[in-house]
Amino acid sequence: MKVTRTCKSFRDEACAALKGNWGLAVGATLIFIVIYGAFSTGTEAGSALALLCGLLTIFVGIPLEYGIDTMFMPLVRQEGKLDLGMLFDGFKDYGRVFLTLLLQNIYIFLWSLLLLVPGIIKGYSYSMTPYILKDRPDLKYNGAIEESMRMMRGNKMKLFLLDLSFIGWILLCIITLGIAVLWVAPYMQTSRVAFYEELKRLDAETVSVDDAPQEASASAAL
């Protein structure tokens, strides 16, 4: 199940989904940056405080990252307006979300110790994990990560090209000293959600095709 849609189609879908929701999207991104940044800044202090802030960055940052990753899913699915409260959804199912995404980050880190490229490849292979956690409450830890690997098989380069297509917007973030991030980050996140939805659609079609011969055989037997 390889994704054949163009990168532009995913960006266009993201723009359509964000229409009328940009204010909340920018607000959510700003809240995320402020909270995450507050803990990260403390890591530059004395050793004891730096250790504490480092731990808080991990224990608070991971569920926050989950929230910012998944909060745009209802928009792409046309299920209503953006809900700012979804930014904190990772704390509602803290154990499953935190441990799964911590495990994901550890795997990426270990692969990166070999060389940078394997770490990047594995990062894309595991990239659907937050969305899978959101959609599949029955999955956690390696189960969710392996499901992401399955969905991304043959599609890692496509997602990389989608990210790469934002290079102009990323340069704008640099030129504006990071201010444009408030708009570019939601745009990129929503495009990734659209990519995930396409993977799900293709997956469902594959299952339907695989089941069709079995149904035909059962009907013939009757």
mmCIF file of C-alpha atoms in Angstrom:
data_model
loop_
_atom_site.group_PDB
_atom_site.id
_atom_site.type_symbol
_atom_site.label_atom_id
_atom_site.label_comp_id
_atom_site.label_asym_id
_atom_site.label_seq_id
_atom_site.Cartn_x
_atom_site.Cartn_y
_atom_site.Cartn_z
ATOM 1 C CA MET A 1 0.000 0.000 0.000
ATOM 2 C CA LYS A 2 2.116 2.841 -1.293
ATOM 3 C CA VAL A 3 0.972 6.454 -1.102
ATOM 4 C CA THR A 4 0.691 7.943 -4.591
ATOM 5 C CA ARG A 5 -0.804 11.342 -3.803
ATOM 6 C CA THR A 6 1.336 14.418 -4.347
ATOM 7 C CA CYS A 7 2.870 16.417 -1.511
ATOM 8 C CA LYS A 8 0.876 19.433 -2.688
ATOM 9 C CA SER A 9 -2.384 17.532 -2.243
ATOM 10 C CA PHE A 10 -1.568 16.897 1.414
ATOM 11 C CA ARG A 11 -0.623 20.550 1.953
ATOM 12 C CA ASP A 12 -3.835 21.685 0.266
ATOM 13 C CA GLU A 13 -5.867 19.345 2.461
ATOM 14 C CA ALA A 14 -4.127 20.747 5.536
ATOM 15 C CA CYS A 15 -4.896 24.334 4.494
ATOM 16 C CA ALA A 16 -8.558 23.459 3.952
ATOM 17 C CA ALA A 17 -8.739 21.733 7.351
ATOM 18 C CA LEU A 18 -7.141 24.707 9.137
ATOM 19 C CA LYS A 19 -9.453 27.268 7.551
ATOM 20 C CA GLY A 20 -11.299 29.038 10.356
ATOM 21 C CA ASN A 21 -9.062 27.376 12.961
ATOM 22 C CA TRP A 22 -5.789 29.238 12.515
ATOM 23 C CA GLY A 23 -6.240 31.306 15.665
ATOM 24 C CA LEU A 24 -6.569 28.277 17.923
ATOM 25 C CA ALA A 25 -3.811 26.450 16.035
ATOM 26 C CA VAL A 26 -1.400 29.340 16.593
ATOM 27 C CA GLY A 27 -2.508 29.592 20.226
ATOM 28 C CA ALA A 28 -1.920 25.874 20.838
ATOM 29 C CA THR A 29 1.535 26.076 19.261
ATOM 30 C CA LEU A 30 2.407 29.099 21.391
ATOM 31 C CA ILE A 31 1.270 27.341 24.591
ATOM 32 C CA PHE A 32 3.321 24.283 23.653
ATOM 33 C CA ILE A 33 6.450 26.370 22.994
ATOM 34 C CA VAL A 34 6.065 28.361 26.224
ATOM 35 C CA ILE A 35 5.579 25.287 28.452
ATOM 36 C CA TYR A 36 8.259 23.234 26.727
ATOM 37 C CA GLY A 37 10.632 26.166 26.625
ATOM 38 C CA ALA A 38 10.146 26.958 30.313
ATOM 39 C CA PHE A 39 11.432 23.550 31.363
ATOM 40 C CA SER A 40 14.163 23.426 28.716
ATOM 41 C CA THR A 41 15.580 26.781 29.803
ATOM 42 C CA GLY A 42 16.068 25.465 33.329
ATOM 43 C CA THR A 43 18.456 22.783 32.066
ATOM 44 C CA GLU A 44 21.089 25.505 31.702
ATOM 45 C CA ALA A 45 21.040 26.269 35.430
ATOM 46 C CA GLY A 46 22.996 24.569 38.247
ATOM 47 C CA SER A 47 23.451 20.815 38.223
ATOM 48 C CA ALA A 48 20.594 19.863 40.590
ATOM 49 C CA LEU A 49 18.105 22.274 39.003
ATOM 50 C CA ALA A 50 19.264 21.297 35.532
ATOM 51 C CA LEU A 51 18.624 17.626 36.327
ATOM 52 C CA LEU A 52 15.157 18.405 37.670
ATOM 53 C CA CYS A 53 14.256 20.529 34.642
ATOM 54 C CA GLY A 54 15.643 17.862 32.340
ATOM 55 C CA LEU A 55 13.395 15.239 33.919
ATOM 56 C CA LEU A 56 10.398 17.563 33.773
ATOM 57 C CA THR A 57 11.115 18.249 30.102
ATOM 58 C CA ILE A 58 10.884 14.511 29.456
ATOM 59 C CA PHE A 59 7.893 13.733 31.691
ATOM 60 C CA VAL A 60 5.896 16.781 30.596
ATOM 61 C CA GLY A 61 7.273 17.240 27.095
ATOM 62 C CA ILE A 62 6.443 13.789 25.744
ATOM 63 C CA PRO A 63 2.678 13.922 26.493
ATOM 64 C CA LEU A 64 2.616 17.525 25.228
ATOM 65 C CA GLU A 65 4.231 16.434 21.966
ATOM 66 C CA TYR A 66 1.583 13.732 21.682
ATOM 67 C CA GLY A 67 -1.102 16.376 22.156
ATOM 68 C CA ILE A 68 0.291 18.748 19.525
ATOM 69 C CA ASP A 69 0.706 15.811 17.113
ATOM 70 C CA THR A 70 -2.836 14.481 17.434
ATOM 71 C CA MET A 71 -4.984 17.541 18.090
ATOM 72 C CA PHE A 72 -5.332 18.262 14.365
ATOM 73 C CA MET A 73 -6.818 14.842 13.591
ATOM 74 C CA PRO A 74 -10.472 15.938 14.038
ATOM 75 C CA LEU A 75 -9.901 18.821 11.605
ATOM 76 C CA VAL A 76 -8.684 16.560 8.808
ATOM 77 C CA ARG A 77 -11.588 14.218 9.525
ATOM 78 C CA GLN A 78 -14.000 17.164 9.439
ATOM 79 C CA GLU A 79 -15.292 16.316 12.903
ATOM 80 C CA GLY A 80 -15.573 19.898 14.127
ATOM 81 C CA LYS A 81 -13.480 22.837 15.245
ATOM 82 C CA LEU A 82 -10.079 22.624 16.859
ATOM 83 C CA ASP A 83 -10.252 21.796 20.573
ATOM 84 C CA LEU A 84 -7.446 23.476 22.513
ATOM 85 C CA GLY A 85 -7.940 21.011 25.362
ATOM 86 C CA MET A 86 -6.660 18.187 23.159
ATOM 87 C CA LEU A 87 -3.175 19.604 23.639
ATOM 88 C CA PHE A 88 -3.231 17.953 27.079
ATOM 89 C CA ASP A 89 -4.798 14.620 26.040
ATOM 90 C CA GLY A 90 -1.502 12.850 26.612
ATOM 91 C CA PHE A 91 -1.928 13.357 30.364
ATOM 92 C CA LYS A 92 -5.317 11.582 30.336
ATOM 93 C CA ASP A 93 -3.736 8.293 29.262
ATOM 94 C CA TYR A 94 -0.339 9.124 30.649
ATOM 95 C CA GLY A 95 1.203 5.708 31.240
ATOM 96 C CA ARG A 96 0.413 4.246 27.827
ATOM 97 C CA VAL A 97 1.293 7.411 25.902
ATOM 98 C CA PHE A 98 4.428 8.306 27.843
ATOM 99 C CA LEU A 99 5.997 4.845 27.921
ATOM 100 C CA THR A 100 5.241 4.116 24.257
ATOM 101 C CA LEU A 101 6.676 7.404 22.992
ATOM 102 C CA LEU A 102 9.619 7.185 25.396
ATOM 103 C CA LEU A 103 10.368 3.739 23.981
ATOM 104 C CA GLN A 104 10.081 5.164 20.470
ATOM 105 C CA ASN A 105 12.581 7.920 21.281
ATOM 106 C CA ILE A 106 14.986 5.437 22.864
ATOM 107 C CA TYR A 107 14.881 3.265 19.737
ATOM 108 C CA ILE A 108 15.564 6.271 17.499
ATOM 109 C CA PHE A 109 18.426 7.354 19.755
ATOM 110 C CA LEU A 110 20.005 3.894 19.691
ATOM 111 C CA TRP A 111 19.738 3.702 15.900
ATOM 112 C CA SER A 112 21.285 7.168 15.665
ATOM 113 C CA LEU A 113 24.299 5.941 17.617
ATOM 114 C CA LEU A 114 25.137 3.760 14.627
ATOM 115 C CA LEU A 115 24.897 6.564 12.080
ATOM 116 C CA LEU A 116 22.679 9.582 11.528
ATOM 117 C CA VAL A 117 20.915 8.118 8.490
ATOM 118 C CA PRO A 118 19.604 4.938 10.226
ATOM 119 C CA GLY A 119 18.233 7.149 12.995
ATOM 120 C CA ILE A 120 16.397 9.336 10.480
ATOM 121 C CA ILE A 121 14.999 6.315 8.653
ATOM 122 C CA LYS A 122 13.727 4.782 11.892
ATOM 123 C CA GLY A 123 12.270 8.152 12.899
ATOM 124 C CA TYR A 124 10.105 8.071 9.773
ATOM 125 C CA SER A 125 9.307 4.405 10.288
ATOM 126 C CA TYR A 126 7.967 5.139 13.791
ATOM 127 C CA SER A 127 6.329 8.470 12.860
ATOM 128 C CA MET A 128 2.717 7.243 12.838
ATOM 129 C CA THR A 129 2.912 5.976 16.433
ATOM 130 C CA PRO A 130 1.144 8.973 18.085
ATOM 131 C CA TYR A 131 -1.803 8.748 15.684
ATOM 132 C CA ILE A 132 -2.053 4.991 16.176
ATOM 133 C CA LEU A 133 -2.093 5.486 19.955
ATOM 134 C CA LYS A 134 -4.966 7.924 19.481
ATOM 135 C CA ASP A 135 -6.983 5.614 17.237
ATOM 136 C CA ARG A 136 -6.103 2.293 18.872
ATOM 137 C CA PRO A 137 -6.494 2.342 22.683
ATOM 138 C CA ASP A 138 -5.777 -1.392 22.639
ATOM 139 C CA LEU A 139 -2.216 -0.861 21.385
ATOM 140 C CA LYS A 140 0.799 0.294 23.361
ATOM 141 C CA TYR A 141 4.570 -0.009 23.558
ATOM 142 C CA ASN A 142 6.048 -2.177 20.793
ATOM 143 C CA GLY A 143 2.594 -3.003 19.449
ATOM 144 C CA ALA A 144 1.906 0.600 18.439
ATOM 145 C CA ILE A 145 5.458 1.114 17.147
ATOM 146 C CA GLU A 146 5.330 -2.057 15.046
ATOM 147 C CA GLU A 147 1.983 -0.989 13.587
ATOM 148 C CA SER A 148 3.599 2.297 12.535
ATOM 149 C CA MET A 149 6.470 0.364 10.933
ATOM 150 C CA ARG A 150 3.961 -1.748 9.011
ATOM 151 C CA MET A 151 2.012 1.251 7.740
ATOM 152 C CA MET A 152 5.163 3.142 6.765
ATOM 153 C CA ARG A 153 6.716 0.244 4.851
ATOM 154 C CA GLY A 154 7.391 1.669 1.390
ATOM 155 C CA ASN A 155 6.149 5.135 2.409
ATOM 156 C CA LYS A 156 9.033 6.600 4.401
ATOM 157 C CA MET A 157 10.492 8.442 1.401
ATOM 158 C CA LYS A 158 7.076 9.890 0.555
ATOM 159 C CA LEU A 159 6.705 11.369 4.035
ATOM 160 C CA PHE A 160 10.287 12.649 3.883
ATOM 161 C CA LEU A 161 9.477 14.421 0.608
ATOM 162 C CA LEU A 162 6.347 15.888 2.185
ATOM 163 C CA ASP A 163 8.453 17.314 5.022
ATOM 164 C CA LEU A 164 11.052 18.503 2.515
ATOM 165 C CA SER A 165 8.371 20.361 0.558
ATOM 166 C CA PHE A 166 8.100 22.737 3.540
ATOM 167 C CA ILE A 167 11.712 23.897 3.122
ATOM 168 C CA GLY A 168 10.604 27.349 1.973
ATOM 169 C CA TRP A 169 8.390 27.756 5.028
ATOM 170 C CA ILE A 170 11.201 26.572 7.296
ATOM 171 C CA LEU A 171 13.482 29.221 5.793
ATOM 172 C CA LEU A 172 10.748 31.767 6.542
ATOM 173 C CA CYS A 173 10.841 30.647 10.181
ATOM 174 C CA ILE A 174 14.578 31.363 10.250
ATOM 175 C CA ILE A 175 14.163 34.761 8.586
ATOM 176 C CA THR A 176 11.428 35.785 11.050
ATOM 177 C CA LEU A 177 13.516 34.611 14.028
ATOM 178 C CA GLY A 178 11.072 31.809 14.750
ATOM 179 C CA ILE A 179 7.850 33.822 14.704
ATOM 180 C CA ALA A 180 6.545 32.045 11.596
ATOM 181 C CA VAL A 181 6.810 28.726 13.470
ATOM 182 C CA LEU A 182 3.467 29.541 15.081
ATOM 183 C CA TRP A 183 1.836 29.104 11.661
ATOM 184 C CA VAL A 184 4.216 26.696 9.947
ATOM 185 C CA ALA A 185 4.180 24.056 12.735
ATOM 186 C CA PRO A 186 0.375 23.528 12.629
ATOM 187 C CA TYR A 187 0.523 23.497 8.830
ATOM 188 C CA MET A 188 3.143 20.730 8.859
ATOM 189 C CA GLN A 189 1.413 18.765 11.621
ATOM 190 C CA THR A 190 -1.932 18.842 9.827
ATOM 191 C CA SER A 191 -0.273 17.734 6.584
ATOM 192 C CA ARG A 192 1.194 14.753 8.438
ATOM 193 C CA VAL A 193 -2.245 13.894 9.811
ATOM 194 C CA ALA A 194 -3.583 13.970 6.242
ATOM 195 C CA PHE A 195 -0.778 11.594 5.283
ATOM 196 C CA TYR A 196 -1.766 9.241 8.114
ATOM 197 C CA GLU A 197 -5.403 9.322 6.999
ATOM 198 C CA GLU A 198 -4.312 8.347 3.500
ATOM 199 C CA LEU A 199 -2.349 5.413 4.912
ATOM 200 C CA LYS A 200 -5.449 4.301 6.820
ATOM 201 C CA ARG A 201 -7.581 4.559 3.695
ATOM 202 C CA LEU A 202 -5.124 2.497 1.662
ATOM 203 C CA ASP A 203 -4.878 -0.022 4.492
ATOM 204 C CA ALA A 204 -8.661 -0.415 4.571
ATOM 205 C CA GLU A 205 -8.762 -0.924 0.814
ATOM 206 C CA THR A 206 -6.069 -3.594 1.036
ATOM 207 C CA VAL A 207 -8.022 -5.442 3.715
ATOM 208 C CA SER A 208 -11.202 -5.256 1.597
ATOM 209 C CA VAL A 209 -9.418 -6.677 -1.446
ATOM 210 C CA ASP A 210 -7.878 -9.479 0.621
ATOM 211 C CA ASP A 211 -11.249 -10.376 2.135
ATOM 212 C CA ALA A 212 -13.110 -10.395 -1.192
ATOM 213 C CA PRO A 213 -11.755 -13.765 -2.480
ATOM 214 C CA GLN A 214 -12.562 -15.392 0.856
ATOM 215 C CA GLU A 215 -16.149 -14.122 0.713
ATOM 216 C CA ALA A 216 -16.478 -15.316 -2.870
ATOM 217 C CA SER A 217 -15.197 -18.777 -1.914
ATOM 218 C CA ALA A 218 -17.628 -18.971 0.986
ATOM 219 C CA SER A 219 -20.543 -18.017 -1.287
ATOM 220 C CA ALA A 220 -19.533 -20.623 -3.860
ATOM 221 C CA ALA A 221 -19.341 -23.283 -1.163
ATOM 222 C CA LEU A 222 -22.887 -22.488 -0.121
#
